[in-house]
PDB file of C-alpha atoms in Angstrom:
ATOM      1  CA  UNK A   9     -34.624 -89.165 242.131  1.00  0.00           C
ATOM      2  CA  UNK A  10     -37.569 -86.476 242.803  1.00  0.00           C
ATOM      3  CA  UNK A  11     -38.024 -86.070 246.572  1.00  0.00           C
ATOM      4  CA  UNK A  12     -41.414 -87.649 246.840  1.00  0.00           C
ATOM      5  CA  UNK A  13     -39.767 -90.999 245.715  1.00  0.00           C
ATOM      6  CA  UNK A  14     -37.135 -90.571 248.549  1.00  0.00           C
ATOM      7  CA  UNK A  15     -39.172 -90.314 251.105  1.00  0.00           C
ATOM      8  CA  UNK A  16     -38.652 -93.103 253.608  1.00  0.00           C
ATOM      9  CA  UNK A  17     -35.563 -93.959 251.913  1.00  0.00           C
ATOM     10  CA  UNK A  18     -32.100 -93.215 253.211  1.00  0.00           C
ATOM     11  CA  UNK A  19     -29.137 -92.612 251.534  1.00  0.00           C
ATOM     12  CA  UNK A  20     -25.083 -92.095 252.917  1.00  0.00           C
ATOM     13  CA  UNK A  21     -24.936 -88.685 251.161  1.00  0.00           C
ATOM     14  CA  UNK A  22     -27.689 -86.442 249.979  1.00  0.00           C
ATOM     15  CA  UNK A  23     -26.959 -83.243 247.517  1.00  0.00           C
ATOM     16  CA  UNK A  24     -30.162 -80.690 247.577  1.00  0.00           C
ATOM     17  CA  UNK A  25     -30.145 -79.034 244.303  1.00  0.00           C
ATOM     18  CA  UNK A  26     -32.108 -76.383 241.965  1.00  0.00           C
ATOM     19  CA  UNK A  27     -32.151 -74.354 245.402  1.00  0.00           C
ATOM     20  CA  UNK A  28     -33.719 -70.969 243.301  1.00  0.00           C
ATOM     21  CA  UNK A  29     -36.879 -73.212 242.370  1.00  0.00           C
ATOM     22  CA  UNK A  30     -39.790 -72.232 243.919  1.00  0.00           C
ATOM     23  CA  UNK A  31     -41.547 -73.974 246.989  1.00  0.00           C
ATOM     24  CA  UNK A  32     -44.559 -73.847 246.004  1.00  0.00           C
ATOM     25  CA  UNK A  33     -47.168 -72.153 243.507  1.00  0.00           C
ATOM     26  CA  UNK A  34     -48.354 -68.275 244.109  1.00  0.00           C
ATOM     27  CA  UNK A  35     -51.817 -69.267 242.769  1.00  0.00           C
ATOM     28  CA  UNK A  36     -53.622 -72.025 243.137  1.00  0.00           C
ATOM     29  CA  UNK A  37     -53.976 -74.029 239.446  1.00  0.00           C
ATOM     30  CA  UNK A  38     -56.845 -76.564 240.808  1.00  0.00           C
ATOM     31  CA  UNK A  39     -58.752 -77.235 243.564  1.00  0.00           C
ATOM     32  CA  UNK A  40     -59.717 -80.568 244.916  1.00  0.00           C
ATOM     33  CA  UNK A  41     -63.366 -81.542 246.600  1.00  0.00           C
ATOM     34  CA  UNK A  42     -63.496 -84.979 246.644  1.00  0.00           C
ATOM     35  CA  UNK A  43     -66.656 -85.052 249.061  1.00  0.00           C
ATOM     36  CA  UNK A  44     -68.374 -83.525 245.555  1.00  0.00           C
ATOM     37  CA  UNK A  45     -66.043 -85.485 243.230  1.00  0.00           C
ATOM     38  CA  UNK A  46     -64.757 -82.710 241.676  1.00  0.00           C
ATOM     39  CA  UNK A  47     -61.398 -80.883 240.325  1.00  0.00           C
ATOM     40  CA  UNK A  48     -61.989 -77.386 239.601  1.00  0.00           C
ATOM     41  CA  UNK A  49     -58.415 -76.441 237.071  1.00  0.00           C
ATOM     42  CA  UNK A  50     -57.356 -73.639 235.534  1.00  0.00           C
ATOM     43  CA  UNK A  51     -57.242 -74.315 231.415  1.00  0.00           C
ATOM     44  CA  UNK A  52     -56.124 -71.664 228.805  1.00  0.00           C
ATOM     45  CA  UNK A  53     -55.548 -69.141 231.731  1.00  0.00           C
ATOM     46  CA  UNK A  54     -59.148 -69.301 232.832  1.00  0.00           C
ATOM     47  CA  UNK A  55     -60.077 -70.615 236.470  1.00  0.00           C
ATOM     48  CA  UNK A  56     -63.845 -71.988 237.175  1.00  0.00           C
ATOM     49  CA  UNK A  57     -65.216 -69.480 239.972  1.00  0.00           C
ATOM     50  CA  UNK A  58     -64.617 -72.838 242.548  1.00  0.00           C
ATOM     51  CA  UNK A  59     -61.038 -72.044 242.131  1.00  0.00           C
ATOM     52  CA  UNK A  60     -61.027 -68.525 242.855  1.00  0.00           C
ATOM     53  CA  UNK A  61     -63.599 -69.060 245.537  1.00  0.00           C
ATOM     54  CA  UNK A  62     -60.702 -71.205 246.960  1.00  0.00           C
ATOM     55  CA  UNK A  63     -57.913 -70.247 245.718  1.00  0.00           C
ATOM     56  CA  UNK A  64     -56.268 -68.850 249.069  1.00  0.00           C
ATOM     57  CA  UNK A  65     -57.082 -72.443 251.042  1.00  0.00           C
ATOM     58  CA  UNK A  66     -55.098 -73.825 247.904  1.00  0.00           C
ATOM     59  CA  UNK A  67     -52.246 -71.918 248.108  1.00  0.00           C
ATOM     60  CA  UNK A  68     -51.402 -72.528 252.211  1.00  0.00           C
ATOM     61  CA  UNK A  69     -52.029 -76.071 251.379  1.00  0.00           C
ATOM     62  CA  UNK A  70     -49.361 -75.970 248.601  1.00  0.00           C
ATOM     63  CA  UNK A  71     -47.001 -74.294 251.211  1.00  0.00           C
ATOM     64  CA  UNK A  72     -47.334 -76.978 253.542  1.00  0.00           C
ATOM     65  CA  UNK A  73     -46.441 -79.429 251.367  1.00  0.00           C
ATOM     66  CA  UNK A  74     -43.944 -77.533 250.173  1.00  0.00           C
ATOM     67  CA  UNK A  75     -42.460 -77.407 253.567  1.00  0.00           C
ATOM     68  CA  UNK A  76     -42.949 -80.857 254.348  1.00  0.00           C
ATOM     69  CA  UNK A  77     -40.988 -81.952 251.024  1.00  0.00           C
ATOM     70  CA  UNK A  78     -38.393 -79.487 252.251  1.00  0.00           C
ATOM     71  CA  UNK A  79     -38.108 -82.059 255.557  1.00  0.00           C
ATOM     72  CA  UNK A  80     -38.027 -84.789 253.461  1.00  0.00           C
ATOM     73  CA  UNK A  81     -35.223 -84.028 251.218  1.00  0.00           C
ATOM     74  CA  UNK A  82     -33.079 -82.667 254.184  1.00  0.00           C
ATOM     75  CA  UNK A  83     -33.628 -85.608 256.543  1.00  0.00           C
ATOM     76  CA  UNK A  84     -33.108 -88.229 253.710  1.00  0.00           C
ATOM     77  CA  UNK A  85     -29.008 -88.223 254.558  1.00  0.00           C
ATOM     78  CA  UNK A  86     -27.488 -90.542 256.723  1.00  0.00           C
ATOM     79  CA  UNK A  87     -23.720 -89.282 256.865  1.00  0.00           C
ATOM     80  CA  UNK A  88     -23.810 -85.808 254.927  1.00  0.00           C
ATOM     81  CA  UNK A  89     -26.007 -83.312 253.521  1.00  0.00           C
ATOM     82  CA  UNK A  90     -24.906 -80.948 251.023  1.00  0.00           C
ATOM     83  CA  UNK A  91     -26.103 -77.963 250.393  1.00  0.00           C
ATOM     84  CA  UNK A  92     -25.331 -75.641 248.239  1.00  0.00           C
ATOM     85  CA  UNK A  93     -26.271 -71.542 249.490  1.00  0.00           C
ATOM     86  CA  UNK A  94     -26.636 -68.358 247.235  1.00  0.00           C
ATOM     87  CA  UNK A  95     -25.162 -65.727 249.724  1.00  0.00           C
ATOM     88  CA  UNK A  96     -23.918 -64.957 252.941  1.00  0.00           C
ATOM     89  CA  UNK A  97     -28.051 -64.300 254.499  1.00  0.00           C
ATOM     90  CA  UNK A  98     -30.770 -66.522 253.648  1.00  0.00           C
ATOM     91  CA  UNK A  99     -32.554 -66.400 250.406  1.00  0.00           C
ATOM     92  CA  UNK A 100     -36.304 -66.902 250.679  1.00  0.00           C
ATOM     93  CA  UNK A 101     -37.686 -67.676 247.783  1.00  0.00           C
ATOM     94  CA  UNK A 102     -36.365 -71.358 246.767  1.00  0.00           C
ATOM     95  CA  UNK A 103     -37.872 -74.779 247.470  1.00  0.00           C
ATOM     96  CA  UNK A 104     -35.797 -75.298 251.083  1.00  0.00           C
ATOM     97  CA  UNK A 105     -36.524 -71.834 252.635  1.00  0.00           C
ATOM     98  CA  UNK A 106     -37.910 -73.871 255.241  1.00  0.00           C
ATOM     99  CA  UNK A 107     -34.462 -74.964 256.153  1.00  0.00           C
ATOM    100  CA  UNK A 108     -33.093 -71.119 256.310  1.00  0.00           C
ATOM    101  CA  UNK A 109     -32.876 -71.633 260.359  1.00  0.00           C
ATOM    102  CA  UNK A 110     -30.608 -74.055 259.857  1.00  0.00           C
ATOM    103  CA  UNK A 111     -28.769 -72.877 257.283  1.00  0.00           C
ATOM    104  CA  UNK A 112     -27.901 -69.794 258.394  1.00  0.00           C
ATOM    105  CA  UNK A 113     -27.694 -70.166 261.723  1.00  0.00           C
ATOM    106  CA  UNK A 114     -27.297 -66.908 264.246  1.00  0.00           C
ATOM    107  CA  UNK A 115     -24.873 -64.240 263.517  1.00  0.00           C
ATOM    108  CA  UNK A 116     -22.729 -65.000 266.465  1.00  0.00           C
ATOM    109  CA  UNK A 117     -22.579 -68.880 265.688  1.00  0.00           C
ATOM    110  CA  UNK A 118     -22.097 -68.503 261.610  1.00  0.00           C
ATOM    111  CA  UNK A 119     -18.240 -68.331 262.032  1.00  0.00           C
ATOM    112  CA  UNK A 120     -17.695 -71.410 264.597  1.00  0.00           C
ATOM    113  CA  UNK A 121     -18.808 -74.414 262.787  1.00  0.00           C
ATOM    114  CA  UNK A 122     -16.905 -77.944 263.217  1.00  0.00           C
ATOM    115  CA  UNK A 123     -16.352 -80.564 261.019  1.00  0.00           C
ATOM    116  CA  UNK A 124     -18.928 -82.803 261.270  1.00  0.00           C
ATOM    117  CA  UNK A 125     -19.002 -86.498 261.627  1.00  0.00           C
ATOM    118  CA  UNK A 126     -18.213 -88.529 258.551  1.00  0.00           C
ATOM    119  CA  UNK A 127     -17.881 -84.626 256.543  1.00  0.00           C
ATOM    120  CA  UNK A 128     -14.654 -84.131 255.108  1.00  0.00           C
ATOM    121  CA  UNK A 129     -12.312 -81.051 256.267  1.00  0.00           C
ATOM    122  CA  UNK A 130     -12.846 -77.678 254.297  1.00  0.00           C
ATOM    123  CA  UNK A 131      -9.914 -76.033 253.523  1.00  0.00           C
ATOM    124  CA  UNK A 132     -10.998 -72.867 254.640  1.00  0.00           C
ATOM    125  CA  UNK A 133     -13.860 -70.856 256.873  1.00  0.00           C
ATOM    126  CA  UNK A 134     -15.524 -69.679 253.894  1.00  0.00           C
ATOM    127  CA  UNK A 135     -18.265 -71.288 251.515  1.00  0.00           C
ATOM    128  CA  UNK A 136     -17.247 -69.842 248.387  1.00  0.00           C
ATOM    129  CA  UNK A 137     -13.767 -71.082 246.961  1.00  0.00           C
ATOM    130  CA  UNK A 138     -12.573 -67.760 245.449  1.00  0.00           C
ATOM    131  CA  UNK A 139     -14.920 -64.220 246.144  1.00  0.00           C
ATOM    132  CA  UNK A 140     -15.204 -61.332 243.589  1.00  0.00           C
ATOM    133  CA  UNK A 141     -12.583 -59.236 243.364  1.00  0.00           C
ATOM    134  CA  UNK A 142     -10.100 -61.711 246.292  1.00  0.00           C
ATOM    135  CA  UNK A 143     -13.171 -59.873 249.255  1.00  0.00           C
ATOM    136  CA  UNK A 144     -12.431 -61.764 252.308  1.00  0.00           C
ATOM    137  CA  UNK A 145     -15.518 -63.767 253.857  1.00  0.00           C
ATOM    138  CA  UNK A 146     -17.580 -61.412 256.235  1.00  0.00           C
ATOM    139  CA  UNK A 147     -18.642 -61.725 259.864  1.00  0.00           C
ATOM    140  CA  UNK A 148     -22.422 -62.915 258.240  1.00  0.00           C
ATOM    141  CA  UNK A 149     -20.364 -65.579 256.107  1.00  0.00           C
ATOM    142  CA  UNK A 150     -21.647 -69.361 257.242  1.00  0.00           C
ATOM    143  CA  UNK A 151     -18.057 -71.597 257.620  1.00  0.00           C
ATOM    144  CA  UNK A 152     -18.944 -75.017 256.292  1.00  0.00           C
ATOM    145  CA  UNK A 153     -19.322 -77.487 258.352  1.00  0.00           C
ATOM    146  CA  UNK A 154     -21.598 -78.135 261.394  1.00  0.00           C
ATOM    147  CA  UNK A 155     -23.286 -75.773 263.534  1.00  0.00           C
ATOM    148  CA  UNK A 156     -24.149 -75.720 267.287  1.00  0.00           C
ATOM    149  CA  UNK A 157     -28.040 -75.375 265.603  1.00  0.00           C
ATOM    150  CA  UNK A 158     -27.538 -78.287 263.033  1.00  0.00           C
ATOM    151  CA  UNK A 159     -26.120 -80.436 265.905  1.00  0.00           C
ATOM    152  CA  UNK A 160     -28.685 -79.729 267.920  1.00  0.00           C
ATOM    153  CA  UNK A 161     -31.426 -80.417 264.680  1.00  0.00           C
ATOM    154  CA  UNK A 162     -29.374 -83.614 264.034  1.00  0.00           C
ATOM    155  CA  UNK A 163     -30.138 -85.054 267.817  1.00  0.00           C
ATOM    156  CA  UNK A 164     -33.393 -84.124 268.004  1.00  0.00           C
ATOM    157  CA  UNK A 165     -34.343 -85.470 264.828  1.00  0.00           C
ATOM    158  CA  UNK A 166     -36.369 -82.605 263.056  1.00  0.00           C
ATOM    159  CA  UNK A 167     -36.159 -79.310 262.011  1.00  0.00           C
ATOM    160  CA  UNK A 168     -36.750 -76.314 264.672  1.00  0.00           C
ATOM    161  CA  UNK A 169     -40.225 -74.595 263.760  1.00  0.00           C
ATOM    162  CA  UNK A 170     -40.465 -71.320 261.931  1.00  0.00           C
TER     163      UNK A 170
END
């Protein structure tokens, strides 16, 4: 199910996936007036001088909604969302960069997650099951689990701002 169908649905567990996909679009590929009825697209790699004249307004707009499908997705779970991390630091790049603050939460907290409710118990403090060459996780290294900062997003409702 693509996140735009999801939204206002709920579900007991909720998997993010295809985290190295991009938010959103680094140019714009159309742009929308509807006061003047019109829909200025790129086709065959060329863009109508409307596009280009807007192209920036385009692109923050795609970034919103890239965040605010981020949101979606990560608010859809009821009992447990999974997700899975490239790393031991936050990767900006992928479609739920958004969520980075709560991913990765501060360096002094990263190690003293708790098993949260309805999560089943990890059987270690890492993320990864086995590290290159047997390394041993690092003070940067999130512990699964929950968070004092994904508590505190799960009882206010929301994500912190950026």
């Amino acid at each position: 199910m693509t996140v735009h169908k999801a939204k206002g649905l709920e579900f007991p567990v909720v998997i993010l996936a295809d985290l190295t996909c991009g938010m959103s679009r680094k140019d714009a590929s159309r742009y929308l007036d509807a006061s003047r009825g019109l829909c200025a697209m790129k086709i065959g790699g060329w863009a109508p001088h409307e596009l280009h004249r807007h192209e920036s307004e385009e692109v923050a707009r795609d970034q919103a909604e890239g965040v605010r499908l981020a949101y979606v997705a990560a608010t859809r779970a009821r009992d447990l969302l999974v997700v899975p991390a490239i790393g031991d630091d936050p990767w900006d790049g992928g479609w739920f960069s958004p969520l980075n603050r709560a991913l990765y939460p501060p360096l002094a907290s990263r190690r003293t997650a708790e098993r949260g409710p309805k999560c089943p118990a990890f059987k270690s403090k890492d993320s990864v099951l086995q590290r290159p060459n047997d390394e041993p996780a690092g003070n940067s290294t999130v512990c699964p689990g929950c968070t004092i900062l994904m508590a505190a997003i799960r009882s206010r409702g929301g994500i912190p701002e950026r």
